[in-house]
Every structure is written in structure tokens, then in C-alpha cells.
PDB file of C-alpha atoms in Angstrom:
ATOM      1  CA  MET A  26     -35.938  38.114  28.940  1.00 45.00           C
ATOM      2  CA  GLY A  27     -34.828  35.187  26.857  1.00 43.00           C
ATOM      3  CA  ASP A  28     -36.128  32.660  29.396  1.00 43.00           C
ATOM      4  CA  SER A  29     -37.598  29.687  27.512  1.00 41.00           C
ATOM      5  CA  SER A  30     -39.133  28.031  30.574  1.00 38.00           C
ATOM      6  CA  GLU A  31     -42.892  27.630  30.693  1.00 38.00           C
ATOM      7  CA  LYS A  32     -45.045  30.128  32.570  1.00 35.00           C
ATOM      8  CA  THR A  33     -48.126  30.022  34.700  1.00 32.00           C
ATOM      9  CA  PRO A  34     -51.005  32.377  33.830  1.00 31.00           C
ATOM     10  CA  SER A  35     -49.602  34.770  36.441  1.00 32.00           C
ATOM     11  CA  GLY A  36     -46.168  34.706  34.802  1.00 32.00           C
ATOM     12  CA  GLY A  37     -44.273  32.648  37.379  1.00 30.00           C
ATOM     13  CA  GLN A  38     -41.820  29.961  36.297  1.00 31.00           C
ATOM     14  CA  VAL A  39     -43.473  26.560  36.610  1.00 35.00           C
ATOM     15  CA  LEU A  40     -40.828  23.909  36.161  1.00 40.00           C
ATOM     16  CA  PRO A  41     -37.496  23.431  34.407  1.00 37.00           C
ATOM     17  CA  PRO A  42     -37.695  23.382  30.582  1.00 32.00           C
ATOM     18  CA  GLY A  43     -38.393  19.952  29.131  1.00 37.00           C
ATOM     19  CA  SER A  44     -41.115  18.964  31.611  1.00 39.00           C
ATOM     20  CA  THR A  45     -43.915  16.927  30.068  1.00 38.00           C
ATOM     21  CA  ASN A  46     -47.440  15.872  30.947  1.00 35.00           C
ATOM     22  CA  SER A  47     -46.672  12.153  30.845  1.00 31.00           C
ATOM     23  CA  VAL A  48     -44.461   9.621  32.563  1.00 31.00           C
ATOM     24  CA  SER A  49     -40.904   9.726  31.310  1.00 31.00           C
ATOM     25  CA  PRO A  50     -40.048   6.643  29.192  1.00 29.00           C
ATOM     26  CA  SER A  51     -36.857   6.251  31.217  1.00 31.00           C
ATOM     27  CA  LEU A  52     -38.988   5.915  34.362  1.00 33.00           C
ATOM     28  CA  ALA A  53     -41.330   3.362  32.831  1.00 36.00           C
ATOM     29  CA  ASP A  54     -38.361   1.323  31.577  1.00 35.00           C
ATOM     30  CA  THR A  55     -36.416   1.386  34.855  1.00 39.00           C
ATOM     31  CA  ALA A  56     -36.140  -1.974  36.616  1.00 41.00           C
ATOM     32  CA  MET A  57     -35.109  -2.645  40.212  1.00 43.00           C
ATOM     33  CA  VAL A  58     -33.094  -5.688  41.262  1.00 44.00           C
ATOM     34  CA  LEU A  59     -34.297  -6.984  44.619  1.00 45.00           C
ATOM     35  CA  ASP A  60     -32.189  -8.682  47.305  1.00 51.00           C
ATOM     36  CA  ASP A  61     -33.199 -12.143  46.092  1.00 52.00           C
ATOM     37  CA  GLY A  62     -32.065 -11.348  42.554  1.00 49.00           C
ATOM     38  CA  THR A  63     -35.521 -10.922  41.045  1.00 48.00           C
ATOM     39  CA  VAL A  64     -36.317  -7.912  38.923  1.00 43.00           C
ATOM     40  CA  ALA A  65     -39.245  -5.678  39.816  1.00 48.00           C
ATOM     41  CA  GLU A  66     -40.652  -3.157  37.377  1.00 47.00           C
ATOM     42  CA  PRO A  67     -41.922   0.062  39.016  1.00 49.00           C
ATOM     43  CA  THR A  68     -45.478   0.821  37.984  1.00 47.00           C
ATOM     44  CA  PRO A  69     -46.339   4.361  39.045  1.00 53.00           C
ATOM     45  CA  SER A  70     -49.858   5.522  38.369  1.00 52.00           C
ATOM     46  CA  VAL A  71     -49.959   8.011  35.509  1.00 46.00           C
ATOM     47  CA  PRO A  72     -51.497  11.330  36.606  1.00 51.00           C
ATOM     48  CA  GLU A  73     -54.368  12.708  34.598  1.00 50.00           C
ATOM     49  CA  PRO A  74     -53.186  15.301  32.042  1.00 47.00           C
ATOM     50  CA  ALA A  75     -53.853  18.957  32.795  1.00 46.00           C
ATOM     51  CA  ALA A  76     -56.612  19.041  30.174  1.00 44.00           C
ATOM     52  CA  VAL A  77     -58.563  16.512  32.238  1.00 48.00           C
ATOM     53  CA  SER A  78     -57.681  17.610  35.773  1.00 57.00           C
ATOM     54  CA  GLY A  79     -57.780  21.358  35.137  1.00 79.00           C
ATOM     55  CA  ASP A  80     -54.511  21.803  37.054  1.00 84.00           C
ATOM     56  CA  PRO A  81     -51.546  22.826  34.855  1.00 88.00           C
ATOM     57  CA  LEU A  82     -49.083  21.149  37.222  1.00 88.00           C
ATOM     58  CA  VAL A  83     -50.630  17.671  37.150  1.00 92.00           C
ATOM     59  CA  GLY A  84     -48.429  15.289  35.197  1.00 92.00           C
ATOM     60  CA  ARG A  85     -45.340  17.493  35.375  1.00 91.00           C
ATOM     61  CA  SER A  86     -41.987  16.619  36.887  1.00 92.00           C
ATOM     62  CA  LEU A  87     -40.936  18.773  39.833  1.00 91.00           C
ATOM     63  CA  ASP A  88     -37.192  19.391  40.035  1.00 88.00           C
ATOM     64  CA  GLY A  89     -36.699  16.504  37.605  1.00 91.00           C
ATOM     65  CA  ARG A  90     -37.642  14.027  40.333  1.00 95.00           C
ATOM     66  CA  TYR A  91     -41.220  14.229  41.648  1.00 96.00           C
ATOM     67  CA  LEU A  92     -43.997  13.453  39.174  1.00 96.00           C
ATOM     68  CA  LEU A  93     -47.051  15.430  40.331  1.00 95.00           C
ATOM     69  CA  GLY A  94     -50.478  13.814  40.411  1.00 96.00           C
ATOM     70  CA  GLU A  95     -53.845  14.900  41.759  1.00 94.00           C
ATOM     71  CA  GLN A  96     -54.366  17.566  44.388  1.00 93.00           C
ATOM     72  CA  LEU A  97     -54.898  16.116  47.856  1.00 90.00           C
ATOM     73  CA  GLY A  98     -55.668  19.353  49.663  1.00 84.00           C
ATOM     74  CA  HIS A  99     -54.930  23.040  49.926  1.00 79.00           C
ATOM     75  CA  GLY A 100     -54.657  25.686  52.602  1.00 70.00           C
ATOM     76  CA  GLY A 101     -53.578  29.220  53.248  1.00 67.00           C
ATOM     77  CA  MET A 102     -49.906  28.580  52.483  1.00 71.00           C
ATOM     78  CA  GLY A 103     -49.873  25.927  49.789  1.00 80.00           C
ATOM     79  CA  VAL A 104     -51.269  22.987  47.854  1.00 89.00           C
ATOM     80  CA  VAL A 105     -50.567  19.293  48.534  1.00 92.00           C
ATOM     81  CA  TYR A 106     -50.232  16.858  45.623  1.00 95.00           C
ATOM     82  CA  ARG A 107     -50.034  13.110  45.330  1.00 96.00           C
ATOM     83  CA  ALA A 108     -46.695  12.478  43.614  1.00 97.00           C
ATOM     84  CA  TYR A 109     -44.193   9.805  42.619  1.00 97.00           C
ATOM     85  CA  ASP A 110     -40.479   9.897  43.496  1.00 97.00           C
ATOM     86  CA  GLN A 111     -38.792   8.862  40.248  1.00 96.00           C
ATOM     87  CA  ASN A 112     -35.419   8.325  41.971  1.00 96.00           C
ATOM     88  CA  LEU A 113     -36.548   6.036  44.795  1.00 96.00           C
ATOM     89  CA  HIS A 114     -39.632   4.611  43.036  1.00 96.00           C
ATOM     90  CA  ARG A 115     -42.152   5.349  45.764  1.00 97.00           C
ATOM     91  CA  PRO A 116     -45.340   7.384  46.147  1.00 97.00           C
ATOM     92  CA  VAL A 117     -45.000  10.609  48.149  1.00 97.00           C
ATOM     93  CA  ALA A 118     -46.930  13.771  48.991  1.00 96.00           C
ATOM     94  CA  VAL A 119     -45.583  17.158  47.865  1.00 95.00           C
ATOM     95  CA  LYS A 120     -46.614  20.497  49.348  1.00 90.00           C
ATOM     96  CA  LEU A 121     -46.021  23.539  47.139  1.00 88.00           C
ATOM     97  CA  LEU A 122     -46.268  27.103  48.384  1.00 80.00           C
ATOM     98  CA  HIS A 123     -48.914  29.096  46.549  1.00 70.00           C
ATOM     99  CA  ALA A 124     -46.701  31.625  44.793  1.00 62.00           C
ATOM    100  CA  ILE A 125     -43.236  33.090  44.610  1.00 54.00           C
ATOM    101  CA  GLY A 126     -41.933  33.515  48.128  1.00 56.00           C
ATOM    102  CA  GLY A 127     -39.066  35.501  49.514  1.00 61.00           C
ATOM    103  CA  ALA A 128     -36.297  34.460  51.851  1.00 65.00           C
ATOM    104  CA  GLN A 129     -38.727  34.204  54.787  1.00 67.00           C
ATOM    105  CA  ASP A 130     -41.007  31.764  52.931  1.00 64.00           C
ATOM    106  CA  LEU A 131     -38.037  29.611  51.947  1.00 66.00           C
ATOM    107  CA  ALA A 132     -36.755  29.681  55.525  1.00 72.00           C
ATOM    108  CA  ARG A 133     -40.205  28.713  56.835  1.00 70.00           C
ATOM    109  CA  ILE A 134     -40.594  25.654  54.602  1.00 72.00           C
ATOM    110  CA  ARG A 135     -37.023  24.540  55.287  1.00 77.00           C
ATOM    111  CA  LYS A 136     -37.679  24.941  58.993  1.00 77.00           C
ATOM    112  CA  GLU A 137     -40.831  22.840  58.697  1.00 77.00           C
ATOM    113  CA  ALA A 138     -38.860  20.079  56.972  1.00 81.00           C
ATOM    114  CA  LEU A 139     -35.984  20.201  59.463  1.00 83.00           C
ATOM    115  CA  ILE A 140     -38.266  20.186  62.501  1.00 83.00           C
ATOM    116  CA  THR A 141     -40.361  17.304  61.194  1.00 84.00           C
ATOM    117  CA  ALA A 142     -37.271  15.312  60.222  1.00 84.00           C
ATOM    118  CA  ARG A 143     -35.750  15.857  63.664  1.00 85.00           C
ATOM    119  CA  ILE A 144     -38.734  14.454  65.561  1.00 89.00           C
ATOM    120  CA  ARG A 145     -39.151  10.753  64.824  1.00 89.00           C
ATOM    121  CA  HIS A 146     -42.367   9.488  66.331  1.00 94.00           C
ATOM    122  CA  PRO A 147     -45.119   7.150  65.057  1.00 95.00           C
ATOM    123  CA  ASN A 148     -47.730   9.895  65.576  1.00 96.00           C
ATOM    124  CA  ILE A 149     -45.873  12.489  63.483  1.00 95.00           C
ATOM    125  CA  ILE A 150     -45.792  12.532  59.692  1.00 93.00           C
ATOM    126  CA  VAL A 151     -42.411  11.700  58.086  1.00 93.00           C
ATOM    127  CA  VAL A 152     -40.650  14.264  55.883  1.00 91.00           C
ATOM    128  CA  TYR A 153     -38.337  13.145  53.066  1.00 93.00           C
ATOM    129  CA  ASP A 154     -37.071  16.233  51.269  1.00 92.00           C
ATOM    130  CA  CYS A 155     -37.467  19.959  50.637  1.00 87.00           C
ATOM    131  CA  GLY A 156     -36.313  22.361  47.966  1.00 86.00           C
ATOM    132  CA  SER A 157     -37.195  25.248  45.701  1.00 82.00           C
ATOM    133  CA  ILE A 158     -37.762  26.035  42.032  1.00 79.00           C
ATOM    134  CA  PRO A 159     -35.859  29.303  41.405  1.00 75.00           C
ATOM    135  CA  GLY A 160     -38.184  32.141  40.528  1.00 70.00           C
ATOM    136  CA  TRP A 161     -41.338  30.199  41.271  1.00 71.00           C
ATOM    137  CA  SER A 162     -41.996  28.285  44.498  1.00 78.00           C
ATOM    138  CA  HIS A 163     -40.725  26.156  47.375  1.00 84.00           C
ATOM    139  CA  TYR A 164     -41.774  22.632  48.265  1.00 90.00           C
ATOM    140  CA  VAL A 165     -41.543  19.957  50.951  1.00 90.00           C
ATOM    141  CA  VAL A 166     -41.935  16.197  50.380  1.00 95.00           C
ATOM    142  CA  PHE A 167     -43.701  13.949  52.917  1.00 93.00           C
ATOM    143  CA  GLU A 168     -44.694  10.327  53.206  1.00 95.00           C
ATOM    144  CA  LEU A 169     -47.953   9.664  51.362  1.00 96.00           C
ATOM    145  CA  LEU A 170     -50.696   8.663  53.791  1.00 94.00           C
ATOM    146  CA  GLU A 171     -54.050   7.232  52.741  1.00 94.00           C
ATOM    147  CA  GLY A 172     -56.986   8.356  54.837  1.00 95.00           C
ATOM    148  CA  MET A 173     -58.416  11.734  55.793  1.00 94.00           C
ATOM    149  CA  THR A 174     -57.922  14.652  58.135  1.00 93.00           C
ATOM    150  CA  LEU A 175     -59.894  14.793  61.351  1.00 95.00           C
ATOM    151  CA  ALA A 176     -61.752  17.785  59.895  1.00 93.00           C
ATOM    152  CA  SER A 177     -62.944  15.663  56.953  1.00 93.00           C
ATOM    153  CA  TYR A 178     -63.771  12.773  59.272  1.00 94.00           C
ATOM    154  CA  ILE A 179     -66.007  14.962  61.441  1.00 94.00           C
ATOM    155  CA  ALA A 180     -67.624  16.513  58.354  1.00 94.00           C
ATOM    156  CA  THR A 181     -68.533  13.103  56.911  1.00 94.00           C
ATOM    157  CA  GLN A 182     -69.122  11.019  60.051  1.00 91.00           C
ATOM    158  CA  GLY A 183     -70.512  13.617  62.429  1.00 92.00           C
ATOM    159  CA  HIS A 184     -69.510  13.860  66.065  1.00 89.00           C
ATOM    160  CA  LEU A 185     -67.220  11.097  67.260  1.00 92.00           C
ATOM    161  CA  SER A 186     -67.877   8.570  69.959  1.00 92.00           C
ATOM    162  CA  LEU A 187     -66.156   9.296  73.253  1.00 91.00           C
ATOM    163  CA  GLU A 188     -63.822   6.321  72.753  1.00 92.00           C
ATOM    164  CA  ILE A 189     -62.627   7.473  69.321  1.00 93.00           C
ATOM    165  CA  ALA A 190     -62.309  11.109  70.385  1.00 93.00           C
ATOM    166  CA  VAL A 191     -60.161  10.159  73.374  1.00 92.00           C
ATOM    167  CA  ARG A 192     -57.960   7.897  71.211  1.00 94.00           C
ATOM    168  CA  ILE A 193     -57.354  10.765  68.798  1.00 94.00           C
ATOM    169  CA  VAL A 194     -56.470  13.241  71.525  1.00 93.00           C
ATOM    170  CA  CYS A 195     -54.204  10.664  73.180  1.00 94.00           C
ATOM    171  CA  GLY A 196     -52.371  10.162  69.875  1.00 96.00           C
ATOM    172  CA  ILE A 197     -51.862  13.911  69.456  1.00 96.00           C
ATOM    173  CA  SER A 198     -50.741  14.183  73.076  1.00 95.00           C
ATOM    174  CA  GLU A 199     -48.127  11.471  72.484  1.00 96.00           C
ATOM    175  CA  ALA A 200     -46.911  13.425  69.440  1.00 96.00           C
ATOM    176  CA  LEU A 201     -46.705  16.638  71.463  1.00 95.00           C
ATOM    177  CA  VAL A 202     -44.631  14.918  74.164  1.00 95.00           C
ATOM    178  CA  ALA A 203     -42.047  14.176  71.459  1.00 94.00           C
ATOM    179  CA  VAL A 204     -42.335  17.677  69.995  1.00 94.00           C
ATOM    180  CA  HIS A 205     -41.912  19.378  73.354  1.00 93.00           C
ATOM    181  CA  ALA A 206     -38.952  17.152  74.201  1.00 93.00           C
ATOM    182  CA  HIS A 207     -37.151  19.047  71.422  1.00 90.00           C
ATOM    183  CA  ASP A 208     -38.224  22.437  72.874  1.00 89.00           C
ATOM    184  CA  ILE A 209     -40.605  23.051  69.989  1.00 90.00           C
ATOM    185  CA  ILE A 210     -44.102  24.545  70.117  1.00 89.00           C
ATOM    186  CA  HIS A 211     -46.365  23.401  67.272  1.00 89.00           C
ATOM    187  CA  ARG A 212     -48.757  26.396  67.637  1.00 86.00           C
ATOM    188  CA  ASP A 213     -51.356  25.106  65.173  1.00 89.00           C
ATOM    189  CA  ILE A 214     -53.133  22.054  66.608  1.00 92.00           C
ATOM    190  CA  LYS A 215     -56.464  21.789  64.763  1.00 92.00           C
ATOM    191  CA  PRO A 216     -58.568  19.125  62.983  1.00 93.00           C
ATOM    192  CA  ASP A 217     -57.050  20.024  59.581  1.00 91.00           C
ATOM    193  CA  ASN A 218     -53.574  19.203  60.903  1.00 92.00           C
ATOM    194  CA  ILE A 219     -54.538  15.826  62.379  1.00 96.00           C
ATOM    195  CA  PHE A 220     -54.524  12.897  59.942  1.00 96.00           C
ATOM    196  CA  LEU A 221     -56.223   9.527  60.449  1.00 97.00           C
ATOM    197  CA  VAL A 222     -54.447   6.789  58.503  1.00 97.00           C
ATOM    198  CA  GLU A 223     -56.707   4.351  56.681  1.00 95.00           C
ATOM    199  CA  GLY A 224     -56.198   0.743  57.777  1.00 94.00           C
ATOM    200  CA  ARG A 225     -54.391   1.698  61.003  1.00 94.00           C
ATOM    201  CA  GLU A 226     -57.466   2.226  63.156  1.00 91.00           C
ATOM    202  CA  GLN A 227     -56.456  -0.509  65.627  1.00 92.00           C
ATOM    203  CA  TYR A 228     -52.850   0.675  65.961  1.00 92.00           C
ATOM    204  CA  SER A 229     -51.153   3.439  67.927  1.00 91.00           C
ATOM    205  CA  ASP A 230     -49.980   5.211  64.747  1.00 93.00           C
ATOM    206  CA  TRP A 231     -53.545   5.715  63.444  1.00 95.00           C
ATOM    207  CA  VAL A 232     -53.306   9.407  64.372  1.00 97.00           C
ATOM    208  CA  ARG A 233     -50.619  11.634  62.807  1.00 96.00           C
ATOM    209  CA  LEU A 234     -49.764  15.248  63.567  1.00 96.00           C
ATOM    210  CA  MET A 235     -48.926  17.338  60.498  1.00 91.00           C
ATOM    211  CA  ASP A 236     -47.876  20.832  59.414  1.00 86.00           C
ATOM    212  CA  PHE A 237     -45.041  22.353  61.415  1.00 84.00           C
ATOM    213  CA  GLY A 238     -45.019  25.453  59.199  1.00 79.00           C
ATOM    214  CA  ILE A 239     -45.481  27.922  62.070  1.00 80.00           C
ATOM    215  CA  ALA A 240     -43.796  25.894  64.815  1.00 83.00           C
ATOM    216  CA  ARG A 241     -41.436  27.753  67.118  1.00 84.00           C
ATOM    217  CA  VAL A 242     -38.124  26.446  68.430  1.00 84.00           C
ATOM    218  CA  MET A 243     -37.676  27.519  72.050  1.00 79.00           C
ATOM    219  CA  SER A 244     -33.988  26.646  72.386  1.00 65.00           C
ATOM    220  CA  PRO A 245     -31.788  29.642  73.302  1.00 56.00           C
ATOM    221  CA  GLY A 246     -30.286  31.226  70.221  1.00 50.00           C
ATOM    222  CA  ALA A 247     -32.636  29.491  67.800  1.00 50.00           C
ATOM    223  CA  THR A 248     -33.489  31.562  64.728  1.00 48.00           C
ATOM    224  CA  GLN A 249     -37.195  32.349  64.516  1.00 47.00           C
ATOM    225  CA  VAL A 250     -38.824  32.600  61.104  1.00 43.00           C
ATOM    226  CA  THR A 251     -42.000  34.294  62.299  1.00 47.00           C
ATOM    227  CA  SER A 252     -41.787  37.618  64.060  1.00 41.00           C
ATOM    228  CA  ASP A 253     -42.642  38.017  67.731  1.00 41.00           C
ATOM    229  CA  GLY A 254     -46.150  39.352  68.039  1.00 40.00           C
ATOM    230  CA  SER A 255     -47.375  37.808  64.785  1.00 45.00           C
ATOM    231  CA  ARG A 256     -50.655  36.104  65.650  1.00 46.00           C
ATOM    232  CA  LEU A 257     -50.241  32.978  63.586  1.00 58.00           C
ATOM    233  CA  GLY A 258     -52.489  29.977  64.024  1.00 57.00           C
ATOM    234  CA  SER A 259     -56.167  29.168  63.595  1.00 69.00           C
ATOM    235  CA  MET A 260     -58.342  31.234  65.903  1.00 70.00           C
ATOM    236  CA  PRO A 261     -60.843  28.601  67.146  1.00 73.00           C
ATOM    237  CA  TRP A 262     -58.049  26.320  68.375  1.00 76.00           C
ATOM    238  CA  ILE A 263     -55.207  28.521  69.617  1.00 76.00           C
ATOM    239  CA  ALA A 264     -54.704  29.334  73.275  1.00 76.00           C
ATOM    240  CA  PRO A 265     -55.756  32.792  74.533  1.00 73.00           C
ATOM    241  CA  GLU A 266     -52.174  33.532  75.548  1.00 72.00           C
ATOM    242  CA  GLN A 267     -51.050  32.826  71.978  1.00 72.00           C
ATOM    243  CA  ILE A 268     -53.458  35.498  70.757  1.00 71.00           C
ATOM    244  CA  GLU A 269     -52.338  37.906  73.453  1.00 66.00           C
ATOM    245  CA  LEU A 270     -48.613  37.186  73.439  1.00 58.00           C
ATOM    246  CA  ASP A 271     -47.213  34.843  70.775  1.00 54.00           C
ATOM    247  CA  GLY A 272     -43.781  36.227  71.557  1.00 57.00           C
ATOM    248  CA  PRO A 273     -40.915  35.095  73.793  1.00 61.00           C
ATOM    249  CA  GLU A 274     -43.367  34.781  76.706  1.00 66.00           C
ATOM    250  CA  LEU A 275     -45.284  31.958  74.983  1.00 75.00           C
ATOM    251  CA  ASP A 276     -44.054  28.562  76.125  1.00 80.00           C
ATOM    252  CA  LEU A 277     -44.807  24.867  75.599  1.00 84.00           C
ATOM    253  CA  ARG A 278     -48.048  25.158  77.567  1.00 84.00           C
ATOM    254  CA  GLY A 279     -49.512  26.988  74.566  1.00 81.00           C
ATOM    255  CA  ASP A 280     -49.979  23.630  72.810  1.00 89.00           C
ATOM    256  CA  ILE A 281     -52.206  22.196  75.541  1.00 88.00           C
ATOM    257  CA  TYR A 282     -55.246  24.260  74.573  1.00 86.00           C
ATOM    258  CA  GLY A 283     -55.407  22.908  70.991  1.00 87.00           C
ATOM    259  CA  PRO A 284     -56.065  19.220  71.772  1.00 89.00           C
ATOM    260  CA  CYS A 285     -58.686  20.243  74.339  1.00 89.00           C
ATOM    261  CA  ALA A 286     -60.452  22.417  71.751  1.00 88.00           C
ATOM    262  CA  VAL A 287     -60.272  19.535  69.260  1.00 88.00           C
ATOM    263  CA  LEU A 288     -61.796  17.173  71.827  1.00 88.00           C
ATOM    264  CA  TYR A 289     -64.616  19.652  72.431  1.00 87.00           C
ATOM    265  CA  GLU A 290     -65.365  19.966  68.703  1.00 82.00           C
ATOM    266  CA  ALA A 291     -65.157  16.231  68.042  1.00 80.00           C
TER     267      ALA A 291
END
């Protein structure tokens, strides 16, 4: 009704009016003065236009700040894009929920961002920002990591050597120690949520735990986004008690099963 903003094929609002499929000239012309007085010109990679990529969001500016590039992955709740932060001149990853979400979806993605930001650990992905596009979708912005998920690694490399498998599980266990120290249950430990950072194979931060979208805060009085009794998680990797209970009775021990199942698969 009089709304001039662009639409997706399903009719949802995509981005604020004025978005384009190319890098803004103001971005390309922006220079940064470094501490030593030299001037550095940011050179973000220009995403392929939608006509080439087939994705109508590629090349568009999200919230007037994040220039969306290629898709990096997708899952049941959303799609992850390579992107460029036009304010801070750095590459990032942006996860968009699939479609218009209600208050619960917005609360879930905000909770994911807040939980991830609260837990600072070298084996946990870093979150930068979160927000929403009114009438369309919600998003969360993470550090951009080069590499692949453990699921992709297993699919391309086959079963892992015992040494590598143990290193991966040890990295996830270190992450879970930090998570549990904040009275948080991740509830979704699986190969798709474990990232192996390219070039960091010899370092302790090679393994990163991702996706706190269905995590549960166990602190008394904490607001829960998911309802008690909702069997969230990925069936092959969740603990039997999570399938049976997944309510107030589920405690931090529920996260122990996941790494063991991952070790078995790897």
C-alpha cells in the first residue's frame, strides 16, 4: 500500500529503497588514515550481480552497511553470506533468516548474538552485530572465517586420522568448558556447526564452535526462547535425554553426547 521498497518473489520486503547491485561510489572512494599517517584505500571485492549469481540479494546493501556477496552456506533457519562491512571496512559473514519471522524468531537471533558475544574463547566464533529489516528478516553478523565445516571436511577427505579427530574433539571440548562456565547448553553439537579454519591447522584455534541459535541459558530467571518440550537439535548427534526431556530437567551434561557422536562419525 504505497510502499516503494523492492519485493522478493514471495512479496517480502528485501532491503531499504535505494539499494543497488554494485559497490557504492562513496565506499570505493573512502580512504583510511593509518596510525603512521599513510593513507590506505579499502578494496572490497565486488560481489557478482544477481543476474550472474542467481541470488537476488547478492550485491545489495543490508541495512545500509553490509554489502552482501556469495552464499557460503544454508540450513534450516537461514542463509549465510560473505559480506563487507562498509562502516569498518572489513569482510564479515552475515546470516539471514529464511523468511519473515515473528517476535520469537527475532528473540532467537538476538539471543544467539548475545550468547556468542558473551563467551570469548579462541574456539568459538566471534559475533559482531545483529539486527532486523522491518517486514522482511532478521540477521546476525559474524567474523568471516576461511575454511570448511567438519561435515564438508569429512565429505571431501573421508574418515579422519585418530590424531586429527582427537584434536577436533579437544577443541570443541575446550569451547564447551567456556560455554558451560556461563551456564549455557549449546544443544546442537554436530559436524555442520564445527568449523576448521584454513591456515590454522597447527594452532589451538583451528577448531571453532558455531551456531548458538537453540542454546539454552540455565541461569535462574533466564528467559527461554524455545519452549520446554520442543525437541530441537539434530537427531544423530543429540543426547537421548534431550530427545526425551529437553525441558528444565536437561542440564549441561546434555552437551557431552554430541562431541562423542562427532568423534564416532569422524
